[in-house]
Tab-separated table of C-alpha atoms in Angstrom:
chain	number	residue	atom	x	y	z
A	247	MET	CA	-57.968	39.783	-62.296
A	248	THR	CA	-57.316	37.220	-64.983
A	249	GLU	CA	-56.155	40.051	-67.495
A	250	THR	CA	-53.995	41.450	-64.431
A	251	VAL	CA	-52.190	38.418	-63.976
A	252	SER	CA	-51.514	37.713	-67.500
A	253	HIS	CA	-49.887	41.362	-67.635
A	254	LEU	CA	-47.851	40.611	-64.477
A	255	HIS	CA	-46.465	37.284	-65.983
A	256	PRO	CA	-46.605	37.435	-69.825
A	257	ASP	CA	-44.090	35.149	-70.441
A	258	ARG	CA	-44.931	32.328	-68.276
A	259	PRO	CA	-45.932	29.895	-71.474
A	260	ASP	CA	-42.885	30.616	-72.858
A	261	ARG	CA	-40.594	30.106	-69.600
A	262	LYS	CA	-42.803	26.805	-69.443
A	263	ARG	CA	-41.741	25.461	-72.683
A	264	ARG	CA	-38.295	26.309	-72.279
A	265	SER	CA	-38.145	24.554	-69.084
A	266	ASP	CA	-39.541	21.853	-70.647
A	267	GLY	CA	-36.884	21.764	-73.404
A	268	GLU	CA	-34.545	22.439	-70.672
A	269	ARG	CA	-35.137	18.904	-69.420
A	270	THR	CA	-35.330	17.232	-72.389
A	271	ARG	CA	-32.009	18.232	-73.639
A	272	ASN	CA	-30.649	17.178	-69.945
A	273	ALA	CA	-32.333	13.953	-70.690
A	274	ILE	CA	-30.763	13.555	-73.776
A	275	LEU	CA	-27.208	14.087	-72.615
A	276	ARG	CA	-27.430	11.948	-69.611
A	277	GLU	CA	-28.071	9.714	-72.317
A	278	ALA	CA	-25.794	10.161	-74.509
A	279	ALA	CA	-23.095	10.124	-72.043
A	280	LYS	CA	-23.883	6.708	-71.003
A	281	LEU	CA	-23.617	5.452	-74.450
A	282	ALA	CA	-20.720	7.280	-75.100
A	283	THR	CA	-18.881	5.211	-72.209
A	284	LEU	CA	-19.953	1.859	-74.120
A	285	GLU	CA	-19.767	2.446	-77.450
A	286	GLY	CA	-16.488	6.189	-77.640
A	287	LEU	CA	-17.854	9.248	-78.289
A	288	GLU	CA	-17.116	8.759	-81.620
A	289	GLY	CA	-19.513	6.244	-81.710
A	290	LEU	CA	-21.788	8.465	-80.311
A	291	SER	CA	-24.445	9.810	-83.706
A	292	ILE	CA	-27.617	11.491	-83.739
A	293	SER	CA	-29.355	8.212	-85.360
A	294	LYS	CA	-28.389	5.766	-82.307
A	295	LEU	CA	-29.085	8.210	-79.844
A	296	ALA	CA	-32.498	8.924	-81.186
A	297	THR	CA	-33.130	5.271	-81.117
A	298	ALA	CA	-31.926	4.960	-77.455
A	299	VAL	CA	-33.863	7.920	-76.386
A	300	GLY	CA	-37.197	7.191	-78.134
A	301	MET	CA	-36.888	10.325	-80.457
A	302	SER	CA	-36.790	11.064	-84.265
A	303	LYS	CA	-33.829	12.130	-85.590
A	304	SER	CA	-35.269	15.510	-86.874
A	305	GLY	CA	-36.295	16.025	-83.042
A	306	LEU	CA	-32.966	15.419	-82.003
A	307	PHE	CA	-31.607	18.005	-84.267
A	308	ALA	CA	-33.601	20.796	-82.670
A	309	HIS	CA	-31.104	20.418	-79.927
A	310	PHE	CA	-28.124	19.300	-81.789
A	311	GLY	CA	-27.251	20.903	-85.280
A	312	SER	CA	-24.383	18.550	-85.407
A	313	LYS	CA	-22.444	15.906	-84.294
A	314	GLU	CA	-19.915	17.488	-82.999
A	315	GLU	CA	-22.363	20.387	-81.278
A	316	LEU	CA	-23.985	16.653	-80.131
A	317	GLN	CA	-20.200	15.575	-78.483
A	318	LEU	CA	-19.248	18.882	-76.709
A	319	ALA	CA	-22.619	19.216	-75.275
A	320	THR	CA	-22.185	15.459	-73.862
A	321	PHE	CA	-18.599	16.155	-72.629
A	322	GLU	CA	-20.122	19.724	-70.853
A	323	SER	CA	-23.000	17.616	-69.355
A	324	ALA	CA	-20.691	14.787	-67.958
A	325	ARG	CA	-18.346	17.248	-66.296
A	326	ALA	CA	-21.120	19.262	-64.872
A	327	LEU	CA	-21.516	15.760	-63.326
A	328	PHE	CA	-18.283	14.779	-62.170
A	329	ASP	CA	-18.107	18.542	-60.511
A	330	GLU	CA	-21.105	17.607	-59.066
A	331	GLU	CA	-19.980	13.895	-57.555
A	332	VAL	CA	-16.200	14.494	-57.305
A	333	ILE	CA	-14.728	18.116	-57.055
A	334	SER	CA	-17.325	19.692	-55.672
A	335	PRO	CA	-18.330	17.574	-52.049
A	336	ALA	CA	-14.222	17.540	-51.841
A	337	SER	CA	-13.963	21.098	-51.810
A	338	GLY	CA	-14.901	21.743	-47.949
A	339	ALA	CA	-12.318	19.476	-46.755
A	340	ALA	CA	-10.863	20.685	-43.896
A	341	THR	CA	-7.409	19.571	-44.265
A	342	GLY	CA	-5.535	19.375	-47.667
A	343	ILE	CA	-4.979	15.450	-47.004
A	344	GLU	CA	-8.323	14.870	-46.420
A	345	GLN	CA	-9.705	16.731	-49.451
A	346	LEU	CA	-7.232	14.457	-50.743
A	347	ARG	CA	-8.663	11.345	-49.638
A	348	GLN	CA	-11.992	12.717	-50.847
A	349	LEU	CA	-11.148	13.314	-54.523
A	350	THR	CA	-9.627	9.512	-54.520
A	351	GLU	CA	-12.518	7.992	-53.022
A	352	ASN	CA	-15.568	10.323	-54.397
A	353	TYR	CA	-13.596	9.468	-58.015
A	354	LEU	CA	-13.723	5.529	-57.710
A	355	LEU	CA	-17.590	5.901	-56.018
A	356	HIS	CA	-18.002	8.090	-59.485
A	357	VAL	CA	-16.341	5.150	-61.717
A	358	GLN	CA	-19.034	2.655	-60.130
A	359	ASN	CA	-22.229	4.584	-60.168
A	360	ALA	CA	-22.276	7.562	-62.815
A	361	TYR	CA	-22.027	5.195	-65.955
A	362	PRO	CA	-22.286	1.736	-67.047
A	363	GLY	CA	-19.167	2.126	-69.020
A	364	GLY	CA	-17.245	3.606	-66.222
A	365	CYS	CA	-15.690	7.438	-65.624
A	366	PHE	CA	-16.517	9.169	-68.800
A	367	PHE	CA	-13.174	11.328	-69.025
A	368	ALA	CA	-11.206	8.031	-68.525
A	369	SER	CA	-12.735	6.284	-71.771
A	370	LEU	CA	-12.649	9.603	-73.626
A	371	ILE	CA	-9.050	10.324	-73.213
A	372	SER	CA	-8.356	6.759	-74.400
A	373	GLU	CA	-10.452	7.303	-77.352
A	374	ILE	CA	-9.629	10.352	-78.806
A	375	ASP	CA	-6.276	11.091	-77.951
A	376	THR	CA	-5.097	11.206	-81.464
A	377	HIS	CA	-8.338	12.854	-83.080
A	378	ALA	CA	-7.011	16.598	-83.377
A	379	GLY	CA	-10.538	19.096	-82.767
A	380	PRO	CA	-12.356	20.523	-80.094
A	381	VAL	CA	-13.420	18.095	-78.809
A	382	ARG	CA	-9.644	16.576	-78.071
A	383	ASP	CA	-8.710	20.116	-76.676
A	384	ARG	CA	-11.780	19.851	-74.095
A	385	ALA	CA	-10.241	16.647	-72.878
A	386	VAL	CA	-7.110	17.551	-72.352
A	387	GLU	CA	-7.960	20.939	-70.457
A	388	PHE	CA	-10.210	18.322	-68.285
A	389	MET	CA	-7.336	15.973	-67.457
A	390	ALA	CA	-4.538	18.915	-66.836
A	391	MET	CA	-6.745	20.407	-64.828
A	392	TRP	CA	-7.729	17.226	-62.756
A	393	LEU	CA	-3.803	16.352	-62.352
A	394	GLU	CA	-3.553	19.905	-61.275
A	395	LEU	CA	-5.965	20.182	-58.593
A	396	LEU	CA	-4.600	16.774	-57.489
A	397	THR	CA	-1.294	18.698	-57.402
A	398	SER	CA	-2.443	21.059	-55.648
A	399	THR	CA	-4.506	19.403	-52.738
A	400	ILE	CA	-0.891	17.308	-52.431
A	401	ARG	CA	1.241	20.899	-51.975
A	402	GLU	CA	-1.140	22.055	-49.249
A	403	ALA	CA	-1.266	18.601	-47.651
A	404	GLN	CA	2.952	19.158	-47.740
A	405	ALA	CA	2.751	22.897	-46.035
A	406	GLN	CA	0.309	21.756	-43.226
A	407	GLY	CA	3.104	18.476	-42.151
A	408	ALA	CA	0.365	15.795	-43.202
A	409	ILE	CA	2.965	14.523	-46.603
A	410	ASP	CA	6.816	14.430	-46.461
A	411	PRO	CA	8.026	17.947	-48.141
A	412	THR	CA	10.538	16.069	-50.208
A	413	GLU	CA	7.824	14.036	-51.851
A	414	ASP	CA	7.761	14.740	-55.608
A	415	ALA	CA	3.730	16.246	-55.639
A	416	GLU	CA	3.798	15.450	-59.449
A	417	GLN	CA	5.322	12.166	-59.128
A	418	LEU	CA	2.494	11.447	-56.476
A	419	THR	CA	0.317	12.662	-58.838
A	420	PHE	CA	1.232	10.364	-61.258
A	421	GLN	CA	0.900	7.648	-59.092
A	422	ILE	CA	-2.457	8.088	-57.523
A	423	GLU	CA	-3.962	8.378	-61.297
A	424	ALA	CA	-2.420	5.154	-62.323
A	425	TYR	CA	-4.058	3.695	-59.865
A	426	LEU	CA	-7.511	5.244	-60.364
A	427	PHE	CA	-7.473	4.663	-64.192
A	428	LEU	CA	-6.584	1.123	-63.679
A	429	ALA	CA	-8.986	0.723	-61.569
A	430	ASN	CA	-11.624	2.365	-63.584
A	431	ALA	CA	-10.081	0.012	-66.915
A	432	GLN	CA	-10.396	-3.163	-64.766
A	433	PHE	CA	-13.813	-2.504	-63.511
A	434	VAL	CA	-15.518	-1.819	-66.719
A	435	ILE	CA	-14.009	-5.191	-67.832
A	436	SER	CA	-14.799	-7.088	-64.664
A	437	LYS	CA	-17.541	-5.366	-63.450
A	438	SER	CA	-16.372	-6.481	-60.134
A	439	SER	CA	-15.739	-3.878	-57.132
A	440	GLU	CA	-12.353	-5.599	-56.587
A	441	PRO	CA	-10.435	-3.701	-58.433
A	442	ILE	CA	-12.336	-0.672	-56.914
A	443	VAL	CA	-11.031	-2.061	-53.504
A	444	ARG	CA	-7.683	-2.260	-54.649
A	445	ALA	CA	-7.217	1.103	-55.775
A	446	ARG	CA	-8.634	2.199	-52.525
A	447	ARG	CA	-5.700	0.360	-50.754
A	448	ALA	CA	-3.002	1.313	-53.001
A	449	ILE	CA	-3.698	4.933	-52.368
A	450	GLN	CA	-4.007	4.283	-48.520
A	451	LEU	CA	-0.793	2.752	-48.484
A	452	ARG	CA	1.027	4.977	-50.872
A	453	LEU	CA	-0.453	7.803	-48.613
A	454	ASP	CA	0.470	6.621	-45.651
A	455	ALA	CA	4.058	6.136	-46.793
A	456	ALA	CA	4.202	9.633	-48.259
A	457	GLY	CA	3.539	10.753	-44.562
A	458	ARG	CA	6.032	8.930	-43.092
A	459	GLY	CA	8.865	11.056	-43.202
A	460	VAL	CA	6.974	14.152	-41.609
A	461	LEU	CA	8.432	13.589	-38.269
A	462	GLY	CA	11.427	12.761	-38.822
A	463	GLY	CA	11.486	10.226	-41.015
A	464	ASP	CA	9.736	7.292	-38.829
A	465	VAL	CA	6.081	6.235	-38.430
A	466	LEU	CA	4.961	7.262	-34.570
A	467	LEU	CA	3.732	4.310	-32.761
A	468	PRO	CA	1.794	4.621	-29.349
A	469	ALA	CA	3.938	3.592	-26.209
A	470	PRO	CA	3.753	0.535	-24.787
A	471	ASN	CA	1.148	1.410	-22.061
A	472	ALA	CA	-0.458	4.339	-24.161
């Protein structure tokens, strides 16, 4: 019987080793992203990370052969978390305006809860905007994706009648992203929830204003006896 089971699952020990290795790698990358939001991705080194996770530098080199490989892997790990916490939960929204509200709210919660230094990507964009290379390329690609998602969601809300069609969708995206970016920066500095609350209110007011022209330019108020 033992021989039969071993024959049916000859790679079981290898699978376990691969699974353990993946868990270790994922734990390393989570710590790397945390450090990157505090010290910058350029400041992230195998030596600092080894100290933070309690491993030897040679142990880390078994997972990442170079600083650039570590940076790129950290980027992808942070992107997967952003997708999980910000983008995916909003994808099932019934309407464009609801998806837009969920995206911005999810982002603000992500700023508060994901990493000690706020949003990984807000930190990264500020840090490497002039550093040519594959990490910068990925960061630019990510920012373009995020802004396009906001813009396309705004246009969907316009098509559904929730936002005035005369609104410039790209300008509205710019304003919303400015609120989010400033909320992240002030939250990191102050560690206070006030910037998050202010951004949430600013976005709400801006979207309310963007919807006022949909039904002829006036906000519909309830009848006096309604």
